[in-house]
Amino acid sequence: MKIKKGGRRQFLKQGAAMASLAVGGTRLVSGQNIVSEGLRPGRHLPYGVPSRFETTKRDYFNRGGRYSMTGSAGTPLQDLDGIITPSGLHFVISHGATPPDFDPRQHRLLIQGMVDRPLIFSLEELKRLPSVSRICFLECGGNSSYRLSTGRGGKGPRTVEDAHGRTSCSEWTGVLLSLLLKEAGIQKRASWLVGEGAEGGWTISIPLEFSEEIIVAYRQNGEAIRPEQGYPMRLVAPGLPGDHSVKWLRRVYVTNQPHMSSRDERGVIVRPDGRERLFKPEMPAKSTITFPTAGHKLPGPGFYEITGLAWSGAGVIRRVEVSTDGGRTWKDAQLQEPVLSKAHTRFRLAWNWDGEETVLQSRCTDEKGQGQPTIDEMARAFGATKEEWKETFDTPTYFNPIQPWRVNRDGTVDNALFS
Ligand SMILES: Nc1nc2c(c(=O)[nH]1)N[C@H]1C(S)=C(S)[C@@H](COP(=O)(O)O)O[C@H]1N2
Ligand SMILES: [Mo]
């Protein structure tokens, strides 16, 4: 059992759940000694990699059809803790086949269009400018929607990775786009930005008023952005759907109308009132338990720490409640510091499992008071029923219903959203 620094007092306060602590190490038999079998010398690596006993990986899959994507992988949220996603496990959505292999010395960024002074930057020139670092999540607009996972066997997502893994959280470092735009001098009539990726085929139009927090990033968790994530530079648009965060960024074009060039840009969100909404705003409030979830197996009754993530494109997560009895009662989970705006927020709750079948779920509230609907409430708002959605898996984008996980008596866990 892990006890996180700073969480210790809270952990001890949760004494009730701990009263009949059934795990926590095997008692030492007197005279027993530590055996160091299996202790073999390793190697010093110039660039470290995980232990060979660790098997965590990204699971790439391809899908065709309307949501065609050739390079897509989720973050294995069920294997991770804290709020920072290791760079090598950041989710990937690339519409070209493989990450382009750009030579950073040759790469240039252009700022053009309705500006007084068009600008061109090499990576080195960009790095000389005043920089900012920000921890924030990137989430694909389609994350959690069953539309994105039915390609995998037609049964809908089973695991938390499959259902919600198209969100990750990193510390991004770079230059505020607003600084570059100020330098270039935006003309009065300008109202839109068009970001363009250097691999060809990916552009996105962003209303100028959404651009304030956008970073032209060249570092991710301290080091150079990984090729999959847009090396050598990308846009990072906190709180907005991931498609705004153009990877392999080569051009920002200032204009007075949306470009309507990319497939995703024409992708729409059907609102509950039936009207379509273009140009997606901030991601909704969402949370999920990450342990225990499908794929985990609880060895037996006793103490467990339930943990998970909550996030919102609208700002800070204020509250996460967890139910361990199928939604009858809810308890406030502990929010682990740091709790940052538009970032993943880690929550924890001590739990004593009695060994009976039960359903675990979380619901969060953000600083604007936005929460998560139940699946029934959400279906009703869209003029559908849970049964219809179960049949078709045609759930909308911006899908953020409360995610239930069923713990079976044998300790296995299932995705219980539709059952
Ligand atoms: N150049 C380029 N930028 C892109 C894309 C792309 O295919 N090409 N995919 C977009 C989409 S839909 C998402 S969700 C995010 C995913 O970022 P990631 O692959 O770093 O997780 O990148 C966006 N930026
Ligand atoms: Mo996306």
Coordinates of C-alpha atoms in Angstrom, one line a residue, residues 17-342:
A17 CA -11.9 2.2 6.8
M18 CA -8.7 0.9 8.2
A19 CA -10.2 -0.6 11.3
S20 CA -10.1 -4.2 10.0
L21 CA -7.0 -3.8 7.9
A22 CA -6.6 -7.2 6.3
V23 CA -3.5 -6.5 4.3
G24 CA -0.4 -4.5 4.8
G25 CA 2.4 -6.9 4.5
T26 CA 3.0 -10.4 5.9
R27 CA 4.1 -10.6 9.5
L28 CA 7.8 -11.3 10.0
V29 CA 8.5 -14.6 11.5
S30 CA 11.3 -14.3 14.1
G31 CA 14.7 -15.3 12.7
Q32 CA 13.5 -14.8 9.1
N33 CA 15.9 -12.9 6.9
I34 CA 15.8 -10.9 3.8
V35 CA 16.8 -13.0 0.8
S36 CA 18.4 -11.4 -2.1
E37 CA 17.9 -14.1 -4.6
G38 CA 17.1 -12.5 -8.0
L39 CA 19.4 -9.6 -7.3
R40 CA 21.5 -9.4 -10.3
P41 CA 23.7 -6.5 -11.4
G42 CA 21.9 -4.2 -13.9
R43 CA 23.4 -1.7 -16.3
H44 CA 24.0 2.1 -16.2
L45 CA 22.1 3.5 -19.2
P46 CA 22.8 6.9 -20.8
Y47 CA 19.1 7.4 -21.0
G48 CA 17.1 5.4 -18.5
V49 CA 14.2 3.1 -19.3
P50 CA 11.7 1.3 -17.0
S51 CA 12.8 -1.9 -15.3
R52 CA 12.5 -5.0 -17.5
F53 CA 9.8 -6.3 -15.1
E54 CA 7.5 -3.4 -16.0
T55 CA 5.2 -4.2 -18.9
T56 CA 3.2 -0.9 -19.1
K57 CA 2.8 0.2 -22.7
R58 CA 0.6 2.1 -25.1
D59 CA -1.7 0.0 -27.2
Y60 CA -1.8 1.2 -30.8
F61 CA -4.8 0.5 -32.9
N62 CA -6.1 1.5 -36.3
R63 CA -9.6 2.2 -37.2
G64 CA -11.3 3.1 -40.4
G65 CA -14.7 4.5 -41.1
R66 CA -15.9 7.9 -40.3
Y67 CA -13.4 8.4 -37.5
S68 CA -10.5 7.0 -39.5
M69 CA -7.1 7.3 -37.7
T70 CA -3.9 5.5 -38.6
G71 CA -1.9 6.2 -35.4
S72 CA -3.9 6.1 -32.2
A73 CA -3.0 4.9 -28.7
G74 CA -4.5 5.6 -25.3
T75 CA -2.7 6.3 -22.1
P76 CA -2.8 3.2 -19.8
L77 CA -4.4 5.2 -16.9
Q78 CA -4.9 2.0 -15.0
D79 CA -1.2 1.5 -14.5
L80 CA -0.3 5.1 -13.5
D81 CA -0.5 7.3 -10.4
G82 CA 0.0 11.0 -9.7
I83 CA -1.0 13.6 -12.3
I84 CA 1.9 13.6 -14.7
T85 CA 1.7 11.2 -17.6
P86 CA 5.2 9.8 -18.5
S87 CA 6.1 11.2 -21.9
G88 CA 6.4 7.8 -23.5
L89 CA 2.9 6.9 -22.4
H90 CA 1.2 10.1 -23.6
F91 CA -1.8 9.2 -25.7
V92 CA -1.3 9.6 -29.5
I93 CA -3.7 10.7 -32.2
S94 CA -2.0 11.2 -35.5
H95 CA -3.9 11.3 -38.7
G96 CA -0.7 10.4 -40.7
A97 CA 0.8 7.0 -40.3
T98 CA 3.8 7.5 -38.2
P99 CA 5.4 10.5 -36.4
P100 CA 7.3 12.5 -39.0
D101 CA 11.1 12.5 -38.4
F102 CA 11.8 16.3 -38.6
D103 CA 15.3 17.7 -38.3
P104 CA 14.9 20.5 -35.8
R105 CA 17.6 22.5 -37.5
Q106 CA 15.6 22.7 -40.6
H107 CA 12.2 23.3 -39.0
R108 CA 10.7 26.8 -39.2
L109 CA 7.6 28.4 -37.7
L110 CA 5.8 31.1 -39.8
I111 CA 3.4 33.7 -38.4
Q112 CA 1.6 35.1 -41.3
G113 CA -1.7 36.5 -42.6
M114 CA -3.4 39.6 -41.2
V115 CA -0.3 40.8 -39.4
D116 CA 1.8 43.9 -39.8
R117 CA 5.1 42.0 -39.7
P118 CA 5.1 38.4 -40.8
L119 CA 7.7 36.4 -38.8
I120 CA 9.7 33.3 -39.2
F121 CA 11.4 31.4 -36.3
S122 CA 13.9 28.6 -36.1
L123 CA 13.7 26.5 -32.9
E124 CA 16.8 28.2 -31.6
E125 CA 15.2 31.6 -32.1
L126 CA 12.0 30.6 -30.4
K127 CA 14.0 29.2 -27.4
R128 CA 15.6 32.6 -26.8
L129 CA 12.2 34.3 -26.1
P130 CA 10.6 34.6 -22.7
S131 CA 9.1 31.2 -21.9
V132 CA 6.4 29.7 -19.6
S133 CA 5.8 26.3 -18.2
R134 CA 2.3 25.0 -17.5
I135 CA 0.9 21.7 -16.3
C136 CA -2.3 20.9 -18.2
F137 CA -4.2 18.0 -19.7
L138 CA -4.6 17.4 -23.4
E139 CA -7.7 15.4 -24.2
C140 CA -9.1 14.4 -27.6
G141 CA -12.6 15.8 -28.1
G142 CA -13.8 12.3 -28.8
N143 CA -12.3 10.8 -25.6
S144 CA -14.8 8.6 -23.7
S145 CA -17.3 8.5 -26.5
Y146 CA -18.1 4.9 -27.4
R147 CA -17.8 5.9 -31.1
L148 CA -14.1 5.9 -30.8
S149 CA -13.8 2.4 -29.3
T150 CA -16.5 0.3 -31.0
G151 CA -13.9 -0.5 -33.7
R152 CA -12.3 -2.8 -31.1
G153 CA -14.6 -5.8 -31.2
G154 CA -17.9 -4.0 -31.3
K155 CA -18.4 -4.4 -27.6
G156 CA -17.5 -0.9 -26.5
P157 CA -14.6 -0.1 -24.2
R158 CA -13.8 -2.4 -21.4
T159 CA -10.9 -0.8 -19.6
V160 CA -10.3 2.7 -18.4
E161 CA -7.5 3.0 -21.0
D162 CA -9.9 2.1 -23.8
A163 CA -12.8 4.3 -22.5
H164 CA -10.9 7.3 -21.2
G165 CA -7.3 7.0 -22.2
R166 CA -7.2 9.8 -24.8
T167 CA -6.3 12.2 -22.1
S168 CA -2.9 12.9 -20.7
C169 CA -1.3 15.5 -18.5
S170 CA 2.2 17.0 -18.9
E171 CA 4.3 20.0 -18.0
W172 CA 4.6 21.9 -21.3
T173 CA 7.2 24.6 -21.8
G174 CA 7.4 27.2 -24.6
V175 CA 6.4 30.7 -25.7
L176 CA 3.0 32.1 -25.3
L177 CA 1.4 32.4 -28.7
S178 CA 0.1 35.8 -27.7
L179 CA 3.7 37.1 -27.4
L180 CA 4.4 36.0 -31.0
L181 CA 1.2 37.5 -32.3
K182 CA 1.9 40.8 -30.5
E183 CA 5.4 40.8 -32.0
A184 CA 3.8 40.2 -35.4
G185 CA 1.1 42.9 -34.9
I186 CA -2.4 41.5 -35.4
Q187 CA -4.5 43.7 -37.7
K188 CA -7.8 45.0 -36.6
R189 CA -10.1 42.9 -38.8
A190 CA -8.4 39.6 -37.7
S191 CA -10.6 37.2 -35.7
W192 CA -9.3 33.7 -36.4
L193 CA -6.1 31.7 -36.2
V194 CA -5.3 28.8 -38.4
G195 CA -2.7 26.4 -37.1
E196 CA -1.0 24.1 -39.5
G197 CA 1.1 20.9 -39.0
A198 CA 4.2 20.3 -41.0
E199 CA 3.3 16.7 -41.9
G200 CA 0.6 18.1 -44.2
G201 CA -3.1 17.5 -43.8
W202 CA -3.7 18.9 -40.4
T203 CA -5.0 22.4 -39.9
I204 CA -7.4 23.8 -37.3
S205 CA -9.2 27.1 -37.0
I206 CA -9.2 28.7 -33.6
P207 CA -11.2 31.8 -32.7
L208 CA -8.7 34.5 -31.6
E209 CA -10.5 34.9 -28.3
F210 CA -9.6 31.3 -27.4
S211 CA -5.9 31.9 -28.0
E212 CA -4.9 33.7 -24.8
E213 CA -3.6 30.6 -23.0
I214 CA -2.1 28.8 -26.0
I215 CA 1.6 27.9 -25.8
V216 CA 3.9 27.2 -28.7
A217 CA 5.6 24.4 -26.8
Y218 CA 9.0 22.8 -27.4
R219 CA 9.4 20.9 -24.1
Q220 CA 7.3 18.2 -22.4
N221 CA 8.1 17.3 -18.8
G222 CA 11.4 19.1 -19.1
E223 CA 12.8 17.5 -22.2
A224 CA 12.3 18.0 -25.9
I225 CA 8.7 17.1 -27.0
R226 CA 8.6 13.5 -28.1
P227 CA 8.2 12.8 -31.9
E228 CA 4.7 11.3 -31.4
Q229 CA 3.7 14.5 -29.6
G230 CA 4.9 17.0 -32.2
Y231 CA 8.7 17.3 -32.1
P232 CA 10.1 19.9 -32.4
M233 CA 7.2 22.2 -31.6
R234 CA 3.5 22.1 -31.1
L235 CA 0.5 24.2 -30.0
V236 CA -0.8 23.4 -26.5
A237 CA -4.3 24.8 -26.0
P238 CA -5.2 24.2 -22.3
G239 CA -8.8 23.1 -21.8
L240 CA -9.7 23.0 -25.5
P241 CA -10.2 19.7 -27.3
G242 CA -6.9 18.1 -28.4
D243 CA -7.3 18.8 -32.1
H244 CA -6.6 22.5 -31.4
S245 CA -3.1 21.5 -30.2
V246 CA -1.4 21.2 -33.6
K247 CA 1.6 19.0 -33.6
W248 CA 4.7 19.6 -35.7
L249 CA 3.6 23.2 -35.9
R250 CA 4.9 25.0 -39.0
R251 CA 2.4 27.9 -39.5
V252 CA 0.0 30.1 -37.6
Y253 CA -2.1 32.0 -40.1
V254 CA -4.0 35.0 -38.9
T255 CA -7.3 35.6 -40.7
N256 CA -10.9 36.9 -40.4
Q257 CA -12.7 33.6 -41.0
P258 CA -12.4 30.0 -40.2
H259 CA -10.5 27.9 -42.7
M260 CA -12.8 24.8 -42.7
S261 CA -10.1 22.8 -44.2
S262 CA -9.5 19.8 -41.9
R263 CA -11.9 16.9 -41.5
D264 CA -12.0 17.4 -37.8
E265 CA -12.9 21.0 -38.1
R266 CA -16.1 20.0 -39.8
G267 CA -16.7 17.4 -37.1
V268 CA -19.7 18.6 -35.1
I269 CA -21.1 18.1 -31.7
V270 CA -24.8 17.4 -31.8
R271 CA -26.2 19.2 -28.9
P272 CA -29.1 18.0 -26.7
D273 CA -31.4 20.4 -28.5
G274 CA -30.6 18.8 -31.8
R275 CA -28.6 21.7 -33.2
E276 CA -25.1 21.2 -34.4
R277 CA -22.2 23.0 -32.8
L278 CA -19.1 23.8 -34.7
F279 CA -15.8 25.0 -33.3
K280 CA -15.7 23.2 -30.0
P281 CA -15.2 25.1 -26.8
E282 CA -13.6 23.8 -23.6
M283 CA -13.8 20.1 -22.5
P284 CA -16.4 19.2 -20.0
A285 CA -15.9 18.2 -16.4
K286 CA -15.0 14.5 -16.2
S287 CA -13.6 11.9 -13.7
T288 CA -13.0 8.2 -13.5
I289 CA -11.6 5.8 -11.0
T290 CA -8.4 4.4 -12.3
F291 CA -7.9 1.8 -9.5
P292 CA -9.6 -0.6 -9.2
T293 CA -10.9 -0.8 -12.8
A294 CA -11.3 -3.5 -15.4
G295 CA -8.1 -5.6 -15.7
H296 CA -7.3 -5.3 -12.0
K297 CA -8.0 -8.2 -9.7
L298 CA -8.5 -7.6 -6.0
P299 CA -6.8 -10.5 -4.1
G300 CA -9.5 -10.6 -1.4
P301 CA -11.6 -8.5 1.0
G302 CA -9.9 -5.9 3.1
F303 CA -8.4 -2.4 2.7
Y304 CA -7.9 -0.8 -0.7
E305 CA -7.2 2.8 -1.7
I306 CA -9.5 3.8 -4.5
T307 CA -7.8 6.4 -6.7
G308 CA -8.6 8.2 -9.9
L309 CA -8.5 11.4 -12.0
A310 CA -10.8 14.3 -12.5
W311 CA -10.3 17.2 -14.9
S312 CA -12.2 20.0 -16.6
G313 CA -11.5 22.4 -19.5
A314 CA -13.3 25.1 -17.5
G315 CA -10.6 25.3 -14.8
V316 CA -10.0 23.8 -11.3
I317 CA -11.6 20.7 -9.9
R318 CA -13.3 21.7 -6.6
R319 CA -14.8 18.4 -5.5
V320 CA -14.8 14.7 -6.2
E321 CA -17.3 12.3 -4.6
V322 CA -17.0 8.6 -4.7
S323 CA -19.7 6.0 -4.1
T324 CA -18.7 2.4 -3.1
D325 CA -22.3 1.1 -2.9
G326 CA -23.8 1.5 -6.3
G327 CA -24.6 5.2 -5.9
R328 CA -26.7 5.0 -2.7
T329 CA -24.2 7.1 -0.7
W330 CA -21.3 9.4 -1.7
K331 CA -18.2 10.4 0.2
D332 CA -15.8 13.3 -0.5
A333 CA -12.5 11.9 -1.9
Q334 CA -9.3 13.6 -0.9
L335 CA -7.9 15.8 -3.7
Q336 CA -4.2 15.5 -3.8
E337 CA -2.1 18.6 -4.3
P338 CA -1.3 20.2 -6.6
V339 CA -4.8 20.9 -7.8
L340 CA -4.3 22.9 -11.0
S341 CA -6.5 24.6 -13.5
K342 CA -7.2 22.5 -16.6

